Coordinates of C-alpha atoms in Angstrom, one line a residue:
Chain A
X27 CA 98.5 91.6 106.0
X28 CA 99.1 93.9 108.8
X29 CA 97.5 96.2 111.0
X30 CA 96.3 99.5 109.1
X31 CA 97.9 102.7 111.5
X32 CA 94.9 104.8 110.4
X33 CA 91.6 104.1 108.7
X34 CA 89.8 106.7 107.0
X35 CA 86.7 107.0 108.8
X36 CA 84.6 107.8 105.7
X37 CA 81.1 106.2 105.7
X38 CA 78.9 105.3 102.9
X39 CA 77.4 108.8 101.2
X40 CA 74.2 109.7 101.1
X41 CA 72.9 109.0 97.7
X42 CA 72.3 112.5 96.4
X43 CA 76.1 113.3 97.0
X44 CA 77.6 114.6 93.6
X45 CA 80.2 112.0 92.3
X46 CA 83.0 114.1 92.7
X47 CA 82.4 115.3 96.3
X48 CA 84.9 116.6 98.9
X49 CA 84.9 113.4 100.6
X50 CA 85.4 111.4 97.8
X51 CA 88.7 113.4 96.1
X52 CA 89.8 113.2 100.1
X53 CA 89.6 109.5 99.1
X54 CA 92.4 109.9 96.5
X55 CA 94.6 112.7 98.0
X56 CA 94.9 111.1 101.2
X57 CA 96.6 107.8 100.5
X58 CA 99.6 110.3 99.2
X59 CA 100.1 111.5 102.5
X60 CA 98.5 111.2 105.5
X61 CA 97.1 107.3 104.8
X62 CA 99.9 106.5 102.4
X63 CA 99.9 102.5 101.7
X64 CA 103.3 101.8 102.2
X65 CA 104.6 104.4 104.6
X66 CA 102.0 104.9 107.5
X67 CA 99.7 101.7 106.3
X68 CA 102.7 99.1 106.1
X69 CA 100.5 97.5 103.1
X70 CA 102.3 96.0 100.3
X71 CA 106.4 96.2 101.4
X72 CA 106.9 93.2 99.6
X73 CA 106.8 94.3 96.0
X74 CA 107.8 98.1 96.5
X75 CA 111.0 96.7 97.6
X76 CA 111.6 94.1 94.8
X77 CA 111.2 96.2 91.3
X78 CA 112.2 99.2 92.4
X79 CA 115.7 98.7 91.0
X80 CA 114.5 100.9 87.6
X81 CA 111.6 103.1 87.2
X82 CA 110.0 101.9 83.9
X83 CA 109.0 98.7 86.1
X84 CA 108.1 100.8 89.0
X85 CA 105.5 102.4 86.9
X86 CA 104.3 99.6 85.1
X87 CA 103.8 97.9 88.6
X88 CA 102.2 100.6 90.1
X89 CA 99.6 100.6 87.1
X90 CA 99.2 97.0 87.6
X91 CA 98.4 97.5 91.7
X92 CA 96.3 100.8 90.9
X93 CA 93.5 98.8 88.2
X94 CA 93.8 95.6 90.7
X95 CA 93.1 97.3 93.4
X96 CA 90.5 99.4 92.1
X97 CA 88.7 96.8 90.1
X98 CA 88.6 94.2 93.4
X99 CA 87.3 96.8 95.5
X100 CA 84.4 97.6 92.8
X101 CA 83.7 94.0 92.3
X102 CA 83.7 93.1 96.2
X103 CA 82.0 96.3 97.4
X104 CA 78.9 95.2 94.7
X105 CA 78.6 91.4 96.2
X106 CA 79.1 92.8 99.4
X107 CA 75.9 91.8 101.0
X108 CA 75.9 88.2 99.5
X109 CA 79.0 86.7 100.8
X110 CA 78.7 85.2 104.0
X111 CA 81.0 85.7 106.3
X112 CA 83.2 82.8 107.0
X113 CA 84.4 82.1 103.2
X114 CA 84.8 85.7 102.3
X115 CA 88.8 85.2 102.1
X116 CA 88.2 82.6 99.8
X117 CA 86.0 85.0 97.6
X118 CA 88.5 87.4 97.8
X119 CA 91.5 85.4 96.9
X120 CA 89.4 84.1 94.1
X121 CA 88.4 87.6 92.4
X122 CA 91.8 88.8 93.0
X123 CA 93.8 86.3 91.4
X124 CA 91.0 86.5 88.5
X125 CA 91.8 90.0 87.9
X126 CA 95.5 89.5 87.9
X127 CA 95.4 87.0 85.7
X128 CA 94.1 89.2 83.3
X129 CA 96.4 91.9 83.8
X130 CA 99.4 89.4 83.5
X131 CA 98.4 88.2 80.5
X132 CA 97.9 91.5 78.8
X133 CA 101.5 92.0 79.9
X134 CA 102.6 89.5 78.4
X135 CA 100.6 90.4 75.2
X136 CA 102.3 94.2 75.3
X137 CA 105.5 95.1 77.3
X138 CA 107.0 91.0 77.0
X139 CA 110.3 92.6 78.3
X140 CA 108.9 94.6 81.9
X141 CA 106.6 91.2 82.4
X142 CA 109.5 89.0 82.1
X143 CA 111.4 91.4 84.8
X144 CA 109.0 91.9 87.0
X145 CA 108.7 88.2 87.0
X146 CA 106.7 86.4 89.9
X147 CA 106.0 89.8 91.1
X148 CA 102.8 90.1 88.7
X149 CA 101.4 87.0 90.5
X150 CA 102.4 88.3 94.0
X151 CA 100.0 91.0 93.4
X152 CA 97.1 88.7 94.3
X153 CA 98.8 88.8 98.0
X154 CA 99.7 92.4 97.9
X155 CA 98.7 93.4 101.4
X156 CA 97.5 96.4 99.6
X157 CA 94.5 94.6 97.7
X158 CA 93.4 92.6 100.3
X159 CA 93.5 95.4 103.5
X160 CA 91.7 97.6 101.1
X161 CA 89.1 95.4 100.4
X162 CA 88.5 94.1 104.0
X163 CA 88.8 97.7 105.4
X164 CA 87.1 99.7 103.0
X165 CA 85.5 97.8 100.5
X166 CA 83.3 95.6 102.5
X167 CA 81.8 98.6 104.1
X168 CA 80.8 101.2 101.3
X169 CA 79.2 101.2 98.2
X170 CA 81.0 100.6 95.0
X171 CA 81.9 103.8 93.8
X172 CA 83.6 105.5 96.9
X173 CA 85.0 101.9 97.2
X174 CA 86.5 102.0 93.8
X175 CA 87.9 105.7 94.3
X176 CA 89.5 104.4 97.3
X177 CA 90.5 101.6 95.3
X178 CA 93.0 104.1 92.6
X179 CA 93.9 106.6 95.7
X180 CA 95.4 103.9 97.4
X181 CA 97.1 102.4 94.2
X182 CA 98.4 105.8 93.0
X183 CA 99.8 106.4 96.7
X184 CA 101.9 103.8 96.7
X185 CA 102.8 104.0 93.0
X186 CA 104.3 107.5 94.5
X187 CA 106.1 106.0 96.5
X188 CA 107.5 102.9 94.3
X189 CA 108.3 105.7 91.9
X190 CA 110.2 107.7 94.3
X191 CA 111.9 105.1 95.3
X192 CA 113.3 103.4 92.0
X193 CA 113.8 107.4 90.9
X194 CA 116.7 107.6 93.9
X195 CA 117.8 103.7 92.8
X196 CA 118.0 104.1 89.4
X197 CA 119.1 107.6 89.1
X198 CA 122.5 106.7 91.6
X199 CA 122.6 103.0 91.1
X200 CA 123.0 103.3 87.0
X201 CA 123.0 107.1 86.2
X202 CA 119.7 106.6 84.4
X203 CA 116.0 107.8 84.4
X204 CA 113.6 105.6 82.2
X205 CA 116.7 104.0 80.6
X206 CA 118.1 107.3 79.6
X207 CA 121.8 108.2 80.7
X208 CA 121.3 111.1 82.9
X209 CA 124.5 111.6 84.7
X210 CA 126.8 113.0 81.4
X211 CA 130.1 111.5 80.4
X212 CA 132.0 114.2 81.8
X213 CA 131.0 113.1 85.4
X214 CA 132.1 110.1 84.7
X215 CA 135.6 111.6 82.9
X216 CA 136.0 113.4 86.3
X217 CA 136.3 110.3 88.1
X218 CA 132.5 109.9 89.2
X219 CA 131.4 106.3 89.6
X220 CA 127.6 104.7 89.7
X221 CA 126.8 103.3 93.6
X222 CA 126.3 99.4 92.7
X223 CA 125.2 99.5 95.8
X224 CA 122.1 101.1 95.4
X225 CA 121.0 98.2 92.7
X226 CA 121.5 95.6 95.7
X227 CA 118.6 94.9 97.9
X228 CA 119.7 96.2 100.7
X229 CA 119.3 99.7 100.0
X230 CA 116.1 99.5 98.3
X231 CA 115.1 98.7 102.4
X232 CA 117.0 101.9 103.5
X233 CA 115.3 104.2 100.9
X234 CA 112.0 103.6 102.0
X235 CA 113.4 104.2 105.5
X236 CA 114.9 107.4 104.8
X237 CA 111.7 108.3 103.2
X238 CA 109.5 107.5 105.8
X239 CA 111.9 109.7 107.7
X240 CA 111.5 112.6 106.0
X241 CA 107.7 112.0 105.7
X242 CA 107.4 112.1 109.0
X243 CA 109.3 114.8 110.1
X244 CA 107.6 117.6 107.8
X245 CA 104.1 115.0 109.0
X246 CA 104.5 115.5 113.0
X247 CA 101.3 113.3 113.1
X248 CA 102.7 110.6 112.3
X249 CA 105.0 109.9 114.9
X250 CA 104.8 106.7 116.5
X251 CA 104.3 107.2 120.0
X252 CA 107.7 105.5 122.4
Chain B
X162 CA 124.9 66.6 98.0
X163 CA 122.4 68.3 95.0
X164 CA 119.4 68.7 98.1
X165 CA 122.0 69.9 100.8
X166 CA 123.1 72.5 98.3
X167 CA 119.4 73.8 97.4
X168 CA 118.5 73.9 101.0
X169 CA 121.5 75.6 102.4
X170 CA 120.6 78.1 98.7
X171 CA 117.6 78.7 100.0
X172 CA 118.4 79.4 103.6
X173 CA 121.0 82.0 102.9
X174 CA 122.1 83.3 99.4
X175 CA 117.7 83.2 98.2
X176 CA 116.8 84.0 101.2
X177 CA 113.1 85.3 101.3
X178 CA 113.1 88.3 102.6
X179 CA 116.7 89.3 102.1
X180 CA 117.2 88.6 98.6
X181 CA 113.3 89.3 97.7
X182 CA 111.6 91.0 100.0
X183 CA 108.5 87.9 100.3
X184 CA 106.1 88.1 103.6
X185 CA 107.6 91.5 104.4
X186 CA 104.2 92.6 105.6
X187 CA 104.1 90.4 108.5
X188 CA 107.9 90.6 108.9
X189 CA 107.3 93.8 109.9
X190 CA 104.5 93.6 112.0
X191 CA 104.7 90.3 114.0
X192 CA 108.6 91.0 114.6
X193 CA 108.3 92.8 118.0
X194 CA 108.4 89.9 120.2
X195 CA 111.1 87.1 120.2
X196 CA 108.3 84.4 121.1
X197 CA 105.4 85.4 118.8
X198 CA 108.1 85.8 115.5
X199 CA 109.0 82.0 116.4
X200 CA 105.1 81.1 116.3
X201 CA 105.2 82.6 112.8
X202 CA 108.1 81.3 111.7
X203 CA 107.1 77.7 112.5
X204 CA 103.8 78.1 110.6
X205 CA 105.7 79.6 107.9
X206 CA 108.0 76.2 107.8
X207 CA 104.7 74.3 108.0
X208 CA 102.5 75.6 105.5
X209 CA 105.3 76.2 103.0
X210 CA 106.6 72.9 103.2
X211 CA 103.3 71.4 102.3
X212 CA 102.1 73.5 100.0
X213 CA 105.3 73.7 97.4
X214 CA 104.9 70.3 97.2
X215 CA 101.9 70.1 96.5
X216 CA 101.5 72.8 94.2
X217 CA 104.5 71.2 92.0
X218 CA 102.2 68.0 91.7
X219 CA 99.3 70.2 90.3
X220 CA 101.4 72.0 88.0
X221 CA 103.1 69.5 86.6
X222 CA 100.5 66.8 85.6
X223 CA 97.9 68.9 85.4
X224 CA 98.7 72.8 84.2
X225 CA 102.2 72.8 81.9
X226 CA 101.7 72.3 78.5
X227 CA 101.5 69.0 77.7
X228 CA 100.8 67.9 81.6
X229 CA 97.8 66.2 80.9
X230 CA 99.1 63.3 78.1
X231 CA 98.8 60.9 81.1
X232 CA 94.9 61.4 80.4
X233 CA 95.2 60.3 76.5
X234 CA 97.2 61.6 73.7
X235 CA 93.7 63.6 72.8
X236 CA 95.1 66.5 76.2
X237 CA 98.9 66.3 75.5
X238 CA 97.9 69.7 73.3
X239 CA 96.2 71.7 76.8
X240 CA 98.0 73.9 78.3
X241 CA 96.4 75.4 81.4
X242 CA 99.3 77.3 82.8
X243 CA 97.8 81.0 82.5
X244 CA 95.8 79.7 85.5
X245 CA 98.4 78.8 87.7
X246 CA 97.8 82.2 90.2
X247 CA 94.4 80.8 90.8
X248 CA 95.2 77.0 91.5
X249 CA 98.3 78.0 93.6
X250 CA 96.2 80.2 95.8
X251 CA 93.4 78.0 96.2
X252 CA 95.9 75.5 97.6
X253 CA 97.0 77.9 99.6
X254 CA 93.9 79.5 100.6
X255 CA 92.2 75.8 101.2
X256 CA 95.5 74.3 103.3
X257 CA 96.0 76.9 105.4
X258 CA 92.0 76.5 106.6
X259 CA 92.6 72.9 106.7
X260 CA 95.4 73.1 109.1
X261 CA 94.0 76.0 111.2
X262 CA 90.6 73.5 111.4
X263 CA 93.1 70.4 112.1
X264 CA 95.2 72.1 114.5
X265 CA 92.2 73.7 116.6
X266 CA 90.5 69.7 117.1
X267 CA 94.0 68.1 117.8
X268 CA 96.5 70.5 119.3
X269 CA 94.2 73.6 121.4
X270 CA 97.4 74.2 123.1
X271 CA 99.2 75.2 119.8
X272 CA 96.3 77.1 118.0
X273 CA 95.7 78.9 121.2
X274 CA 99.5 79.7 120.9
X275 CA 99.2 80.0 117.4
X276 CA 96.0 82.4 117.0
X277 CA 95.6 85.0 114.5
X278 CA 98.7 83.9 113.0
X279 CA 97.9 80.8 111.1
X280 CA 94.9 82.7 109.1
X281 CA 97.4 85.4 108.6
X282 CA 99.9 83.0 106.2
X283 CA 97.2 82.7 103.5
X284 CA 97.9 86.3 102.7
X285 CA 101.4 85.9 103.4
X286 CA 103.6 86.6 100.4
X287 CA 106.5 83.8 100.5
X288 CA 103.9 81.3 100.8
X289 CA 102.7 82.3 97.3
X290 CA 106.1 83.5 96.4
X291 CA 107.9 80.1 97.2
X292 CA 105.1 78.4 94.8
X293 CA 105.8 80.8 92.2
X294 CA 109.8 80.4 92.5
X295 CA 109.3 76.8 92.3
X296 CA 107.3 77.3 89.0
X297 CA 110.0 79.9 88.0
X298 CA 112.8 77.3 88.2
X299 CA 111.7 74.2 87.3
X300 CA 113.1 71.8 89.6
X301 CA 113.6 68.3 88.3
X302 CA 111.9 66.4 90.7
X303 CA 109.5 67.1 94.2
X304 CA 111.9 66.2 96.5
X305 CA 114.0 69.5 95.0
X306 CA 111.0 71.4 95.6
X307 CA 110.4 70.1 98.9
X308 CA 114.2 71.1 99.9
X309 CA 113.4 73.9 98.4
X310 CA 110.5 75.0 100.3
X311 CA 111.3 74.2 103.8
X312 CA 115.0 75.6 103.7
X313 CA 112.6 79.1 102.7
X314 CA 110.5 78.5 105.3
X315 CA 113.7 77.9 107.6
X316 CA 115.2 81.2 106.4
X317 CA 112.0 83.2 106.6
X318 CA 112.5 82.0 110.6
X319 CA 115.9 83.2 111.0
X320 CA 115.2 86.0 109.7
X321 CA 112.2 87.3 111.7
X322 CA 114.0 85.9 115.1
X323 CA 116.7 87.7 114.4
X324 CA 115.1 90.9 113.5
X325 CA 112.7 90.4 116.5
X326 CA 115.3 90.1 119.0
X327 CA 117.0 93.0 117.6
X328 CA 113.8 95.1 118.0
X329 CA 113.7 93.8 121.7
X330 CA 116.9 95.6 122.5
X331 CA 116.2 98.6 120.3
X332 CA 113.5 99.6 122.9
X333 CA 116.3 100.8 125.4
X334 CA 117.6 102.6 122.9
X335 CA 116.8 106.8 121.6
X336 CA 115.9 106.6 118.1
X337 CA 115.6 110.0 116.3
X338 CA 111.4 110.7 116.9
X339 CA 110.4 110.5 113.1
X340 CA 112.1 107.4 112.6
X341 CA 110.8 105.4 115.6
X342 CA 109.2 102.4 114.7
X343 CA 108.8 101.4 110.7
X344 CA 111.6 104.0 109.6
X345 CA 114.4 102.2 112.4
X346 CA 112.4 98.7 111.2
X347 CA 113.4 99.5 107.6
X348 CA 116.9 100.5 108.5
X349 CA 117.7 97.4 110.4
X350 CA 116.5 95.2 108.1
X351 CA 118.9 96.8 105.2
X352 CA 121.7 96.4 107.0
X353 CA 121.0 92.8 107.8
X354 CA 120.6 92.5 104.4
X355 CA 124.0 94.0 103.7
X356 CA 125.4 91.1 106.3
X357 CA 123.4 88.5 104.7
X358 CA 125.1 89.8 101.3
X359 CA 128.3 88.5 102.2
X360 CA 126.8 85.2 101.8
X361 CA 126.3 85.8 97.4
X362 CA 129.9 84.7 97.0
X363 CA 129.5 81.2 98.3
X364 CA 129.0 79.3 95.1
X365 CA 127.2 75.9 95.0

């Protein structure tokens, strides 16, 4: 886990706040941009790199972080006030890895073929930077229903992102969106050839630098100072 | 010659974060000084050397189908492997307090040299990742996995020394503003990657 760049500072609401408040939809449209998991956060590299290589696993991962994330932080933000302390890791860790059993089993049960290709991915989710910052930033200090909107904000940020990225890997790396040939024939007739490159690891790494490039230069904010 | 191959495998053609991308988060984040990414990297070593191992034990005479016939021929028919994630990362969870509690009575020296890191690697993805491989691939006995686990751990080192020290020089150095800090970070560690690629053709 590393250091979070920026927290949002939102504090638990006063009770009488409407469910869909200005605060609360900040709490999803933030983590696309200015608190993005992956690109100002550095939450979660591990697996935005690994299955990015098509975009049918990219989505089906990012649904898999999204109802984690959000069910963990709902969970932990309710049994907030009865864990002490020194074993909440263990706690966490615990109600994590419950939750992703579940959702790798009912993988298994429906797409067989994405579950077999994400392969120990699935289980890495229980270490997924993502779940466990959110939780100790965010969950452990709101109630459970800002906690749980914070939860799918920060899970559909970095599905953006995982889906951006396999977009640029799949689309030049095998000509295809979704499994669809894109790129037609006649490309290919004229001498065009797919970037095997892009399929390697290597340039999954230099994607998600480019795009943190262009994030930040439209973002000015974001600038690291030198 | 079977172990020397695994280890050297593990070290440079599976190597953790090159070929998979495991424990990028604190890749990234501890990798700005050569001496603290060499703290890391030996806890790394150390944790995942022990907890492979044992993990392998647990899984195989107590969570595979069919692990528990040394009980009776009435469990040969359990299979408790859908809880694997859970076991693992107790063990992991459990260890890494264990040796943080070990390491603070016997060594201060160390865990004051150590610090934050050592609670860090619970949440460290290669840790769960190299149980998960060894799971994945079924090696034949716990030596293999043992091999297995410290030449990751050993690989996980070089590569964080090696991006640290980079990022040591990099300092003198006038990186476009937008892409100070994570975007160079990522940049870097593609291209290593792209060196460490030439490795793929060794067969063993």
């Amino acid at each position: 886990m590393s250091t979070a760049v920026s927290e949002p500072t939102a504090k638990a609401k006063a009770p009488s706040e409407p469910m869909f408040s200005k605060k609360t939809m900040k709490l999803i449209s933030d983590p696309f941009n200015d608190t993005n998991p992956i690109t100002v956060q550095v939450l979660g590299i591990c697996s935005a790199l690994a299955i990015t290589v098509q975009v049918k696993q990219a989505i089906v991962m990012a649904l898999s972080v999204t109802v984690v994330t959000a069910a963990s932080n709902l969970v932990l933000s309710l049994i907030r006030n009865y864990v002490p302390n020194r074993i909440r890791i263990i706690v966490q860790l615990v109600i994590v890895a419950a939750l992703v059993i579940l959702v790798d089993q009912t993988l298994k049960a429906f797409v067989y073929d994405v579950s077999k290709a994400l392969s120990v991915f699935v289980g890495l989710i229980i270490t997924n930077c993502i779940v466990m910052g959110r939780i100790e930033a965010f969950a452990l200090a709101n109630k459970p229903w800002p906690s749980f909107v914070d939860g799918i904000g920060n899970g559909l940020g970095y599905g953006a992102i995982l889906v951006a990225v396999a977009v640029v890997r799949e689309l030049l790396g095998s000509g295809k969106l979704l499994g669809f040939q894109i790129i037609p024939d006649a490309v290919y007739a004229a001498g065009y050839v797919n970037n095997g490159l892009m399929i390697l690891p290597p340039m999954a790494l230099i994607t998600v630098g480019c795009i943190i490039w262009i994030q930040r230069s439209r973002n000015t904010k974001l600038i690291e100072a030198k | 010659m079977e172990y020397v191959n695994t280890f050297i495998k593990a070290i440079f053609i599976e190597n953790m974060i090159f070929a998979y991308f495991l424990g990028m988060c604190s890749y990234l984040a501890v990798s700005k000084t050569v001496k603290t990414a060499v703290g890391l990297g030996l806890a790394v070593i150390f944790v995942l050397g022990f907890t492979v191992p044992i993990n392998y034990l647990l899984e195989n005479y107590l969570m595979k189908a069919g692990a528990l016939s040394w009980m009776g021929p009435d469990y040969a028919a359990i299979d408790l492997s859908f809880l694997s994630f859970i076991m693992f990362i107790a063990v992991v969870a459990s260890f890494v307090q264990l040796v943080e509690m070990a390491v603070e009575k016997f060594a201060p020296a160390l865990y004051a040299s150590l610090g934050i890191f050592l609670p860090l690697i619970a949440v460290n993805c290669s840790i769960l990742g190299g149980a998960l491989f060894m799971q994945e691939r079924q090696f034949s006995n716990v030596g293999m996995a043992t091999v297995f686990a410290f030449g990751s751990g050993v690989g996980w080192l070089l590569a964080i020394v090696a991006l640290a020290a980079i990022r040591e020089k990099l300092r003198y150095s006038n990186v476009p503003p937008a892409l100070r800090g994570l975007g160079i970070t990522f940049i870097i560690t593609g291209l290593m990657g792209m060196a460490f690629m030439s490795f793929m053709g060794i067969s063993l």
